Short mmCIF file of C-alpha atoms in Angstrom, two decimals:
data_model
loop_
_atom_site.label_atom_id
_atom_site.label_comp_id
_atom_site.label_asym_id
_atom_site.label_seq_id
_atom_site.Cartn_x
_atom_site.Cartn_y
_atom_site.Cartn_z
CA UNK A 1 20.85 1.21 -18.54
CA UNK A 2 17.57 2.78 -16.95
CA UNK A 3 16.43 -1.26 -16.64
CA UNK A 4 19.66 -2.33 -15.56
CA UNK A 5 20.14 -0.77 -12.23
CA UNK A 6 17.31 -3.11 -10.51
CA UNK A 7 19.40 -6.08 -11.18
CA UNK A 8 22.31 -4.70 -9.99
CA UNK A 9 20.54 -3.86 -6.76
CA UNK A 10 19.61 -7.06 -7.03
CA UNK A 11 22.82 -8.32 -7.22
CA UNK A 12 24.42 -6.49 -4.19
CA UNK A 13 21.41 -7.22 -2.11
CA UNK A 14 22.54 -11.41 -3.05
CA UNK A 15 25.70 -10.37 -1.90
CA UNK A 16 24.16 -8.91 1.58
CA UNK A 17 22.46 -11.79 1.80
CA UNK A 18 25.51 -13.92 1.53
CA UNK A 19 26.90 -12.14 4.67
CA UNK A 20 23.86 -11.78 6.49
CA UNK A 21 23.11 -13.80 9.82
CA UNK A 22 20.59 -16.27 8.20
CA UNK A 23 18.20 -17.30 10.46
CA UNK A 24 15.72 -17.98 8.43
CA UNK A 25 15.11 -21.99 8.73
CA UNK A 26 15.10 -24.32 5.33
CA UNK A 27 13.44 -27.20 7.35
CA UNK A 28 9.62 -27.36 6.61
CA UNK A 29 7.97 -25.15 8.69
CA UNK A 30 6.98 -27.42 12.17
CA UNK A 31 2.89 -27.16 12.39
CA UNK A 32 0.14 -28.69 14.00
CA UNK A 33 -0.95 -32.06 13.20
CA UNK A 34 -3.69 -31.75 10.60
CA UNK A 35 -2.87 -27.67 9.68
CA UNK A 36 -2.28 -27.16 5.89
CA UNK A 37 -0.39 -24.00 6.19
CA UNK A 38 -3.11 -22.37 4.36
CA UNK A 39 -5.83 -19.92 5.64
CA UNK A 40 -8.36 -17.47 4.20
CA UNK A 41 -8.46 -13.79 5.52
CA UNK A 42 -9.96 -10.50 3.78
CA UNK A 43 -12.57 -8.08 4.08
CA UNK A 44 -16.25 -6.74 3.55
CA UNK A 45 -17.69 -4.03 2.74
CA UNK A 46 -21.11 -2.54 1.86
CA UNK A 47 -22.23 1.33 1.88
CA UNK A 48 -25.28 3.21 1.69
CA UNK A 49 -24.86 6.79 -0.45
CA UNK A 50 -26.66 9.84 0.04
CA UNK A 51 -26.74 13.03 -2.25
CA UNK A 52 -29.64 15.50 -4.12
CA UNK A 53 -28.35 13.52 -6.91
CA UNK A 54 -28.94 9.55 -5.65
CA UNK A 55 -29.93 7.85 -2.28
CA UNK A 56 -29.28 4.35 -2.37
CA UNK A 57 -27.09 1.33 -1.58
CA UNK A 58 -24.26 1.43 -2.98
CA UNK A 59 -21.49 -1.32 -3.97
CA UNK A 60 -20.90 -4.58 -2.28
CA UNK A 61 -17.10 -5.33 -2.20
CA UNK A 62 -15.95 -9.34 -0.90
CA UNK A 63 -12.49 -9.48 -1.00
CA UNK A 64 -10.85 -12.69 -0.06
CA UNK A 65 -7.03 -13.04 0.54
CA UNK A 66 -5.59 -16.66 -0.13
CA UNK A 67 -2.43 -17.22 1.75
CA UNK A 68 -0.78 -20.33 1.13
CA UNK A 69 2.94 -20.34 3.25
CA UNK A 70 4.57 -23.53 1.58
CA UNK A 71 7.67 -23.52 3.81
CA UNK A 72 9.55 -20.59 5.88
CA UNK A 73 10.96 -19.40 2.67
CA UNK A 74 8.02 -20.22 0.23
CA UNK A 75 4.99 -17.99 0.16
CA UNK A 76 2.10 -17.57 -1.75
CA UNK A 77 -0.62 -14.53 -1.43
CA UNK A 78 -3.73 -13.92 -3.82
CA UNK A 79 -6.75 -11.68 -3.37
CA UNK A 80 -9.65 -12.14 -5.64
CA UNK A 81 -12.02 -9.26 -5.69
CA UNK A 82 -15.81 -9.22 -5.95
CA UNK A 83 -17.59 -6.01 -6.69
CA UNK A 84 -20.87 -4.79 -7.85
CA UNK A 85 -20.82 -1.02 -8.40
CA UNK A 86 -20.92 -1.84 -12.43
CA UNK A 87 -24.51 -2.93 -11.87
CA UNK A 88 -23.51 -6.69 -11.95
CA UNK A 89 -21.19 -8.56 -9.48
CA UNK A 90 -17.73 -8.42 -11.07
CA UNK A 91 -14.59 -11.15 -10.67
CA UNK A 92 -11.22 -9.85 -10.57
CA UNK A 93 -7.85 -10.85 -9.53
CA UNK A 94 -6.33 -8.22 -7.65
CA UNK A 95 -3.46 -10.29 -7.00
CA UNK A 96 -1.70 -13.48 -6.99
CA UNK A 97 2.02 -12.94 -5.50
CA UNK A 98 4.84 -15.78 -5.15
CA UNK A 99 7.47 -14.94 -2.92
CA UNK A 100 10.00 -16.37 -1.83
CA UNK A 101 12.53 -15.61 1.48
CA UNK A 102 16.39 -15.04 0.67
CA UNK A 103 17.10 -14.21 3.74
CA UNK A 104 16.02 -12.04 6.64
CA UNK A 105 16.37 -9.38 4.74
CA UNK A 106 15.46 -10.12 0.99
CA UNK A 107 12.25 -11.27 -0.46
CA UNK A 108 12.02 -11.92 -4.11
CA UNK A 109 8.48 -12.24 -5.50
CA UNK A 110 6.93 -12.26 -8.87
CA UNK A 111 2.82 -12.27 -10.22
CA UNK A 112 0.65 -9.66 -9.84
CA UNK A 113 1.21 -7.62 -7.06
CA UNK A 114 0.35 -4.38 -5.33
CA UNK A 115 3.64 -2.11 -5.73
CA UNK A 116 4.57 0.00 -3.52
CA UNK A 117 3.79 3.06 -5.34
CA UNK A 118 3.12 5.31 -2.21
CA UNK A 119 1.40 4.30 0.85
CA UNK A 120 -2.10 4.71 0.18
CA UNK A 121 -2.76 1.78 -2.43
CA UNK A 122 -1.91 -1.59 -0.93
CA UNK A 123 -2.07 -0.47 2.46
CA UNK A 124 -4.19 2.45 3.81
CA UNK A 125 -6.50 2.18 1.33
CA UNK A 126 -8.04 -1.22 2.62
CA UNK A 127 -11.56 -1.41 3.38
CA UNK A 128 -10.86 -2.11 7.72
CA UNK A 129 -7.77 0.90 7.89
CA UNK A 130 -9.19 3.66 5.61
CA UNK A 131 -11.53 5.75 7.61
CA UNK A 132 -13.73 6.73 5.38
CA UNK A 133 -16.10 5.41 2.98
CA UNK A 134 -13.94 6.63 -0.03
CA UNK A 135 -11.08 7.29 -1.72
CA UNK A 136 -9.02 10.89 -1.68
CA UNK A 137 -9.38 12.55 -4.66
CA UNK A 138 -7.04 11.63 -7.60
CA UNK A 139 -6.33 8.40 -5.81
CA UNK A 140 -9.10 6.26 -6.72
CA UNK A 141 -10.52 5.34 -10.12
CA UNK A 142 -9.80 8.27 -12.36
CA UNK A 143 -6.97 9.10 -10.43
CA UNK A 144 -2.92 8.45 -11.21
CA UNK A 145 -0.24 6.35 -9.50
CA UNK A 146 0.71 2.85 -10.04
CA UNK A 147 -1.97 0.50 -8.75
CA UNK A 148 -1.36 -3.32 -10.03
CA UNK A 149 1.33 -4.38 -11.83
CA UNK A 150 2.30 -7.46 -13.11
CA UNK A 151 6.34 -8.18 -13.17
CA UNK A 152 9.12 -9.64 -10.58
CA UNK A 153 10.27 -7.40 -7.92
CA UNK A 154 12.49 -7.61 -4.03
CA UNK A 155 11.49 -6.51 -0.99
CA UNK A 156 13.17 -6.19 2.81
CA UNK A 157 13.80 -3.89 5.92
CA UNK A 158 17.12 -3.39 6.73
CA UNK A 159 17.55 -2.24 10.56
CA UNK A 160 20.45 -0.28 11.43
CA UNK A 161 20.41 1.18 15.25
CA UNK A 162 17.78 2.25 16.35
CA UNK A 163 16.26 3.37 12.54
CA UNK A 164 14.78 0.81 9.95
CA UNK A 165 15.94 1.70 6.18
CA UNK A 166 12.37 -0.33 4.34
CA UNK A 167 12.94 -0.78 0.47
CA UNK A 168 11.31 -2.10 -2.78
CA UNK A 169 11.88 -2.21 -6.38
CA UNK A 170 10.70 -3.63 -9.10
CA UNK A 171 10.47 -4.11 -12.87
CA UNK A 172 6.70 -4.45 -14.00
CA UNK A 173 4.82 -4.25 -17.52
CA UNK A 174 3.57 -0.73 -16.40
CA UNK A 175 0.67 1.30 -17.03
CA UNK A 176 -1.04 1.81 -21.08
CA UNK A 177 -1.27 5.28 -22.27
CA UNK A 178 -5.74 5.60 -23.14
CA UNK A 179 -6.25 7.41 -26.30
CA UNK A 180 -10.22 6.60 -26.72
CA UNK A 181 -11.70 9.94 -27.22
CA UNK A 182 -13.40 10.70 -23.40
CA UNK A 183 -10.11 9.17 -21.50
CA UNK A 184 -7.11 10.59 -23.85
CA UNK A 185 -3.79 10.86 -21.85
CA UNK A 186 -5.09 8.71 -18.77
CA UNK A 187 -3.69 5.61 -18.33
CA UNK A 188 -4.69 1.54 -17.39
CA UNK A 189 -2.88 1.40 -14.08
CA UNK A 190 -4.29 -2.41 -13.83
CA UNK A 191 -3.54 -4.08 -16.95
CA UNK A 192 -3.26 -7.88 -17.09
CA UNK A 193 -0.48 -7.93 -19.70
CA UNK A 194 2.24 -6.00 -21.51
CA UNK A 195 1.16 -3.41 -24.71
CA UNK A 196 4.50 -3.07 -26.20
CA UNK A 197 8.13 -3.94 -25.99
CA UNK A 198 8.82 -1.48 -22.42
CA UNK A 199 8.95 -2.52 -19.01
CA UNK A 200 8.66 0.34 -16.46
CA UNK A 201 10.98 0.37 -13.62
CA UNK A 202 9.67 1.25 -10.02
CA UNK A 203 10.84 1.38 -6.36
CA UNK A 204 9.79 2.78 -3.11
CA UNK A 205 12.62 3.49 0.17
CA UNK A 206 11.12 4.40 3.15
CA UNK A 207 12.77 5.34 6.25
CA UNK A 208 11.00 4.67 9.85
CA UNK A 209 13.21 6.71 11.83
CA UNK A 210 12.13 6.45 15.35
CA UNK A 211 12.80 3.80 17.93
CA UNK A 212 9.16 3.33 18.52
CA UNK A 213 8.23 2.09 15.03
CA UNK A 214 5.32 5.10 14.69
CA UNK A 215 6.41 7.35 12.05
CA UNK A 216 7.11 6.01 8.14
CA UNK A 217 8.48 8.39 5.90
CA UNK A 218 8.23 7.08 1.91
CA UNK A 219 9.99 8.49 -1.60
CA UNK A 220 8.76 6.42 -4.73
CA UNK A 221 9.08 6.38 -8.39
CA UNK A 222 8.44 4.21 -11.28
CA UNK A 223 9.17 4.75 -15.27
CA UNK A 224 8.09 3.75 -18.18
CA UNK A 225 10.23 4.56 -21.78
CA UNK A 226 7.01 3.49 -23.90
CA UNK A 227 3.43 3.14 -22.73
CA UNK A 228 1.23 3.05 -25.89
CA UNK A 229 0.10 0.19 -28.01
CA UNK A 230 2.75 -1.47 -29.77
CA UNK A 231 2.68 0.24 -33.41
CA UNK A 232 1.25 3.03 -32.71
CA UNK A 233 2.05 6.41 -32.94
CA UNK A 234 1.34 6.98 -29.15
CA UNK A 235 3.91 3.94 -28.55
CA UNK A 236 6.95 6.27 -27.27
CA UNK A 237 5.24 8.33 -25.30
CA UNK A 238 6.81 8.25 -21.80
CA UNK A 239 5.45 8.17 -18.39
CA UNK A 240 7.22 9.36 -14.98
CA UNK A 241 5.87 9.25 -11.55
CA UNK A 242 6.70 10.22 -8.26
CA UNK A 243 5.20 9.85 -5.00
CA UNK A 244 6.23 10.76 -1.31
CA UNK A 245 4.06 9.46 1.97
CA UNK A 246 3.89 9.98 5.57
CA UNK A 247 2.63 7.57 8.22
CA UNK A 248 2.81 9.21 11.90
CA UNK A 249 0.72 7.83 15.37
CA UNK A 250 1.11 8.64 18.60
CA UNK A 251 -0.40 8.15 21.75
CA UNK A 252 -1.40 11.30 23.68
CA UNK A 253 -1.98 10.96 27.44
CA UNK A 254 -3.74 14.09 28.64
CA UNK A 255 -6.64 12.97 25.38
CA UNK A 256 -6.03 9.39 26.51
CA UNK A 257 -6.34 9.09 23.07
CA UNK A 258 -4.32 7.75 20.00
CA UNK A 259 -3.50 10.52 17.27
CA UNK A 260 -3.11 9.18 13.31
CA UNK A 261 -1.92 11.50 10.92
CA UNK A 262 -1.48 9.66 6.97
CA UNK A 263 -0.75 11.73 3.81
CA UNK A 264 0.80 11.25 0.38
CA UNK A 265 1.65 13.30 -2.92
CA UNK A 266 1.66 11.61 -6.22
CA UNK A 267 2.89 13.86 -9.14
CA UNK A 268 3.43 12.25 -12.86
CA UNK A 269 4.61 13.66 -16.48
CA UNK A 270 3.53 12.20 -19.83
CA UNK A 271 5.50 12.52 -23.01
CA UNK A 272 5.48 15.76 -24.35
CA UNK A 273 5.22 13.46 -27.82
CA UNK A 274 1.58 12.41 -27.21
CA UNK A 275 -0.80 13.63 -29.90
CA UNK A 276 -4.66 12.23 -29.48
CA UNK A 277 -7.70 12.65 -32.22
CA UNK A 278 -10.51 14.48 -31.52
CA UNK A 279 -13.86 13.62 -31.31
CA UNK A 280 -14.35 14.51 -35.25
CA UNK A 281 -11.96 11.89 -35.81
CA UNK A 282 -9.74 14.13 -38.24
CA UNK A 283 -8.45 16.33 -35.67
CA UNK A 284 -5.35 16.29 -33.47
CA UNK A 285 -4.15 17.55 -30.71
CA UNK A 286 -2.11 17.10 -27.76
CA UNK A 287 -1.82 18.84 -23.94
CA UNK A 288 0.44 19.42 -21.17
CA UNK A 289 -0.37 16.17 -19.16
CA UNK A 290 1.21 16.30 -15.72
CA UNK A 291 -1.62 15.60 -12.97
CA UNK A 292 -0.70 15.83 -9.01
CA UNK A 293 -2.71 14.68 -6.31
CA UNK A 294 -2.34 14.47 -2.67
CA UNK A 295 -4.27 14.20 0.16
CA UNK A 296 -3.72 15.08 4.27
CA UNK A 297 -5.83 12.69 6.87
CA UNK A 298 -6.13 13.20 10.63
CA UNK A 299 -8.08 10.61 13.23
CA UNK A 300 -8.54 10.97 16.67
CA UNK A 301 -9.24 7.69 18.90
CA UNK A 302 -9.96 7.67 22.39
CA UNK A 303 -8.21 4.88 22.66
CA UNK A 304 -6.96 4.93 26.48
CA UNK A 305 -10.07 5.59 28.18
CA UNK A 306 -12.17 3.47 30.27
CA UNK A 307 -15.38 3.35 28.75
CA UNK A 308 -16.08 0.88 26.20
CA UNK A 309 -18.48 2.97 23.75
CA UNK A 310 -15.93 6.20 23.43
CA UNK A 311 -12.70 3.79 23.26
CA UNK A 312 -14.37 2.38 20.19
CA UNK A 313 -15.28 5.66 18.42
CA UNK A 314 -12.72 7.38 16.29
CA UNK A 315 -13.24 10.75 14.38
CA UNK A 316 -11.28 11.42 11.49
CA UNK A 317 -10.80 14.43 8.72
CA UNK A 318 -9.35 14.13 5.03
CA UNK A 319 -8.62 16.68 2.76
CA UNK A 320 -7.65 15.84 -0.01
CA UNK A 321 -6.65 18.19 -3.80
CA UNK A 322 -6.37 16.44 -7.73
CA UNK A 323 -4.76 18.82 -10.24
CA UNK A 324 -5.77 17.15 -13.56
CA UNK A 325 -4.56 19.01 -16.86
CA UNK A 326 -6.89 21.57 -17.91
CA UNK A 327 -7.09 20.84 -21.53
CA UNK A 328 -7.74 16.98 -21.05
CA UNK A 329 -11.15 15.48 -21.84
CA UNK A 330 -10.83 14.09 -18.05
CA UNK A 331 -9.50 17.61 -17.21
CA UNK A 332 -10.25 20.50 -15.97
CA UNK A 333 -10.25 22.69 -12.81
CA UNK A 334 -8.58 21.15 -9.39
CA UNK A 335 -11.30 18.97 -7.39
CA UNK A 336 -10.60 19.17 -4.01
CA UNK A 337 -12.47 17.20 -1.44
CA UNK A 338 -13.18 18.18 2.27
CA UNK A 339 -14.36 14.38 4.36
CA UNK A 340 -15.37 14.10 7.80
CA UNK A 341 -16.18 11.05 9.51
CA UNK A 342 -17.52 9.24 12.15
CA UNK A 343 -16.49 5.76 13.07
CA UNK A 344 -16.94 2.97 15.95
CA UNK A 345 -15.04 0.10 16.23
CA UNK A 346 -16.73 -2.96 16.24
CA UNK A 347 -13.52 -5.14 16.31
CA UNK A 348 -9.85 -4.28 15.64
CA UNK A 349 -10.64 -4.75 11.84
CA UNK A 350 -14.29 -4.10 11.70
CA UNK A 351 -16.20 -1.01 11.51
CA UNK A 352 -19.14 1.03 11.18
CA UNK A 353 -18.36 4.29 9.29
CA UNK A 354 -20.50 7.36 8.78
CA UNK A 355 -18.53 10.20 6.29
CA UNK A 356 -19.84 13.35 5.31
CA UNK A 357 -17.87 14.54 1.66
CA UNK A 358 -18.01 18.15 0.25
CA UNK A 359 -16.50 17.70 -3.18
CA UNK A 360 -15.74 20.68 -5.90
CA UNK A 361 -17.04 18.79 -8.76
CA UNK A 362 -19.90 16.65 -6.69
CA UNK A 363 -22.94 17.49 -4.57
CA UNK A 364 -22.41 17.00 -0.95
CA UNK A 365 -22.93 13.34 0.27
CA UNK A 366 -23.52 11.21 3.03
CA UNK A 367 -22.01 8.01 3.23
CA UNK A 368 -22.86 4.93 5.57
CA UNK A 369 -21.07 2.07 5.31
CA UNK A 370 -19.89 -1.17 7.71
CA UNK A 371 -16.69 -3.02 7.05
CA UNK A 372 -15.94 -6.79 8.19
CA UNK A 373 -12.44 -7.63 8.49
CA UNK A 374 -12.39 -11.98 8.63
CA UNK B 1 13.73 10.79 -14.62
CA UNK B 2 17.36 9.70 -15.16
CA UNK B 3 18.22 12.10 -12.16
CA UNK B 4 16.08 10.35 -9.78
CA UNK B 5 17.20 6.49 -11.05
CA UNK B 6 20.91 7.49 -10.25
CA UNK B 7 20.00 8.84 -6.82
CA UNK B 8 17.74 5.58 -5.88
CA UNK B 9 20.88 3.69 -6.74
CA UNK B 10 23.25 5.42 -5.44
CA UNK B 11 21.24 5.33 -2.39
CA UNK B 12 20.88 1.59 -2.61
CA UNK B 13 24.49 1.07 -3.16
CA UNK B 14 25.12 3.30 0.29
CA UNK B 15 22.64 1.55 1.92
CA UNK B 16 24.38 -1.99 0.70
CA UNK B 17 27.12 -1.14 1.55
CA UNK B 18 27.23 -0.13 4.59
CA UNK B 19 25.09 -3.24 5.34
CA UNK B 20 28.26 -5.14 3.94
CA UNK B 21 30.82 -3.36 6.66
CA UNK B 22 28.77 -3.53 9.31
CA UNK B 23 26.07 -5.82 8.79
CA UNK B 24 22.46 -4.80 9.75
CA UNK B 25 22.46 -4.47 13.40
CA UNK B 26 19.96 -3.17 15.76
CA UNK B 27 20.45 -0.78 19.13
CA UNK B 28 20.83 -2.47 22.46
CA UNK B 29 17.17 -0.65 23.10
CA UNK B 30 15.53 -2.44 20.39
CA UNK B 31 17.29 -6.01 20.33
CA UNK B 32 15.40 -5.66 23.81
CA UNK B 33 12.66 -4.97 23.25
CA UNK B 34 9.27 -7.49 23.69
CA UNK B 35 7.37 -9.43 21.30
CA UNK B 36 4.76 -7.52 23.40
CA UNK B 37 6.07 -4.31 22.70
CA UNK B 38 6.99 -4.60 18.92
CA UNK B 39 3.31 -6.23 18.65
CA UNK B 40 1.89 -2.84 19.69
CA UNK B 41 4.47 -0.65 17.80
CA UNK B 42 4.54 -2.22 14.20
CA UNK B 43 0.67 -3.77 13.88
CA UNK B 44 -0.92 -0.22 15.00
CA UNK B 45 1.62 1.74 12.36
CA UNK B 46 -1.29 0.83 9.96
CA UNK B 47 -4.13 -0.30 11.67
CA UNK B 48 -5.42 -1.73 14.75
CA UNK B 49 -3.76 -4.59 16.58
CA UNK B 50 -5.10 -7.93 16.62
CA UNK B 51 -5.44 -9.49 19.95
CA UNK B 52 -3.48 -12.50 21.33
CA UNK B 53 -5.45 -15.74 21.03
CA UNK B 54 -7.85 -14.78 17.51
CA UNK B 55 -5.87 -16.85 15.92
CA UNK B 56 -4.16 -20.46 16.06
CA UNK B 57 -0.15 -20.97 15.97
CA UNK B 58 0.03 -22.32 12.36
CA UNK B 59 -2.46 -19.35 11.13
CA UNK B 60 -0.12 -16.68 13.10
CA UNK B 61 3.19 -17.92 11.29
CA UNK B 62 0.90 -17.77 8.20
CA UNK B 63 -0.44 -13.80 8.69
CA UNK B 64 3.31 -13.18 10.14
CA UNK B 65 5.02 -13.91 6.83
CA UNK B 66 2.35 -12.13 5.08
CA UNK B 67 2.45 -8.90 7.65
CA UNK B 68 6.30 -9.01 6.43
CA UNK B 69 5.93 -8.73 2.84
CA UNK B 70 2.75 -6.28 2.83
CA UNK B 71 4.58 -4.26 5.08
CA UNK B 72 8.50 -4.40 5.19
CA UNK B 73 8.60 -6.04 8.58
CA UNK B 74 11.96 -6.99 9.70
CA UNK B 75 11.96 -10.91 9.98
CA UNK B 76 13.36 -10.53 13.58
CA UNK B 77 10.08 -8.49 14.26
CA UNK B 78 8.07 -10.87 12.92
CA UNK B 79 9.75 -13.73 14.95
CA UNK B 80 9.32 -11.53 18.15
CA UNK B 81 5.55 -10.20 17.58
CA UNK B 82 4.12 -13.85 16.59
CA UNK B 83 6.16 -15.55 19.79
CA UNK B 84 4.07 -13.35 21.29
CA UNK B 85 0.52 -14.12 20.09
CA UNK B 86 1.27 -17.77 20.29
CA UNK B 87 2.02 -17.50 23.75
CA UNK B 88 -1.66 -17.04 23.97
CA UNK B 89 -2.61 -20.08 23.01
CA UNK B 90 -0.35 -21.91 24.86
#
């Protein structure tokens, strides 16, 4: 039943769409003599790291987004990433999306994608729009929430008045429970294919609810019935997860400035069935495994003044709290993280960033880093 | 879990609904508003808006129909705010 309501949402939305003012035009798109309705966009990013532990450069991310728009309603969007923070330069697909346009307000897509699990991954979290040099805590490797999935899913706004009702679900191979001895009860958020007969169900509905577009309020969720390996005895264990976002700016005249405020919560509960083996390979044993994480950001950009060096600075603070379950091998007391940073504009999607990070579990650290948006 | 599927549904199905009687319509104050204006109020929800005139025509239909996917733009939106950047370049 659980699997069934997408594709009755589904359904209904096909039915909206059969109403709906189409405007969206079947003709091939009209372009430019010689354009191939193709272009290349994405970001860069190195850092340089600073601690009593380490001083060095750290990790050089290329990130390339492929955007291919076949006709008005055909649509194609793939990001390859290139990292070296394993100590060699690694090739991933991070996505590789097919869409295609119902009508104004239905998309249908299917690939790997980035869900809309929260706010923070797929959106905030790129390289040119996060202020800082990291992640929050609990949000970035070693953290929880969905992060790449690979399934068929719909997407839309829906205005109505003056309010815009945004929504996405989806139906996704889903996360696989880890039961190696150092990462018991975490999970693969990024897996490139299914582990067992499940499919987790997810969804996000966000509500912008002001006239001026500048505040985007978020609920998500996404299950998953079985996440371990097929024939094992981990296979039913269950995963839930929940997340809720904000997304508020606002211009303030008197600062002549332009005031960001971004936050999210992500909460998720494991199968109380779960049993792991120890490290002496005999013994078993199994924990209350319900993380949370969740993180408040604030930046400050003197956007409306006159001079050019101060409009282009923008001062931001982060704190950010991951509540990992005490009696995991990944577990243990809450980290929270206190980040303050420094940043100057250098276009609207390139940056220079300097952070400053005081971290429970971490020694302090400095980060530099300089982001090219292309 | 089950709790929170019924609600999102239920939710939907409002949502849908209502959409069915009365068709999603905008207020008077936004169906008026500017490409200029919604350029300014939907880029800068997440980031910093790009300028008229960095891009050509074909590449702004192309990061349009992108923008609405990665971030739930209405298509009439996206219509609006890349009429607007083209007008740059023309």
């Amino acid at each position: 039943m659980r699997q069934i309501i997408p594709a009755i949402v589904l359904l209904l939305l096909s039915c909206v769409s059969a109403q709906a003012q189409d405007s969206v035009n079947v003709a091939v798109a009209k372009a430019s003599p010689g354009s191939n309705k193709f272009a290349v966009y994405g970001n860069a990013e190195a850092s340089y790291i600073s601690n009593s532990a380490a001083k060095g450069f750290g990790e050089i991310n290329f990130k390339p987004i492929f955007l291919w728009r076949i006709s008005p309603r055909l649509f194609i969007e793939a990001e390859m990433e290139i990292e070296t923070g394993g100590g060699s330069a690694d090739l991933g697909l991070e996505y590789a999306n097919m869409c295609y346009t119902v009508n104004p307000y239905l998309t249908l897509h299917a690939g790997r994608f980035l869900p809309k699990f929260g706010a923070y991954r797929g959106r905030l979290a790129e390289g040119f729009i996060n202020r800082f040099s990291s992640n929050p805590t609990g949000f970035g490797d070693g953290g929880i929430g969905a992060s790449v999935e690979t399934g068929v899913g719909a997407l839309g706004a829906l205005p109505f008045g003056d309010i815009k009702i945004l929504y996405d679900c989806y139906v996704v191979n889903g996360p696989h429970l880890l039961t190696d001895t150092l990462n018991a009860g975490q999970f693969d958020y990024e897996a490139y294919t299914a582990n067992n007969n499940s499919l987790a169900v997810g969804g996000r509905i966000a509500i912008v609810p002001l006239a001026a577009s500048n505040l985007e309020l978020g609920f998500s969720f996404q299950h998953k019935a079985k996440t371990g390996d097929a024939g094992t005895e981990n296979e039913n264990v269950s995963l839930d997860m929940q997340a809720v976002d904000l997304n508020w700016y606002q211009n303030i005249s008197a600062l002549q400035s332009t005031l960001r405020i971004t936050g999210e919560l992500r909460h998720q509960k494991t199968g109380a069935n779960a049993a792991y083996l120890a490290a002496d390979g005999v013994t078993k044993y199994l924990f209350a495994n319900s993380p949370r994480a969740w993180y408040l950001s604030g930046s400050l950009r003197p956007a409306l003044v006159d001079n050019t060096f101060f409009r282009n600075l923008e001062f931001a603070y982060r704190y950010s709290n991951y509540k990992r379950p005490v009696n995991a091998p990944w577990g243990g007391a809450a980290v929270t993280s206190n980040e303050f940073a420094v940043d100057y504009w250098l276009h609207w999607n390139s940056l220079i960033k300097l952070a400053y990070q005081s971290k429970s579990d971490e020694p302090k650290t400095f980060y530099a880093s300089v982001v090219f948006g292309f | 879990m089950k709790k929170i599927l019924i609600i999102f549904a239920v939710f939907s199905i409002v949502i849908l609904a209502t959409s069915l009687l009365t068709g999603c319509y905008v207020s008077a104050k936004v169906a008026n508003k500017s490409g200029a204006q919604l350029w300014g109020e939907n880029c800068n929800r997440c980031h910093n808006a790009p300028a008229p005139g960095e891009l050509n025509n074909d590449n702004w239909d192309i990061v349009g129909t992108h923008m609405q996917i990665r971030a739930n733009l209405t298509k009439t939106d996206v219509e609006k705010i890349t009429d607007f950047l083209k007008s740059a370049n023309n």
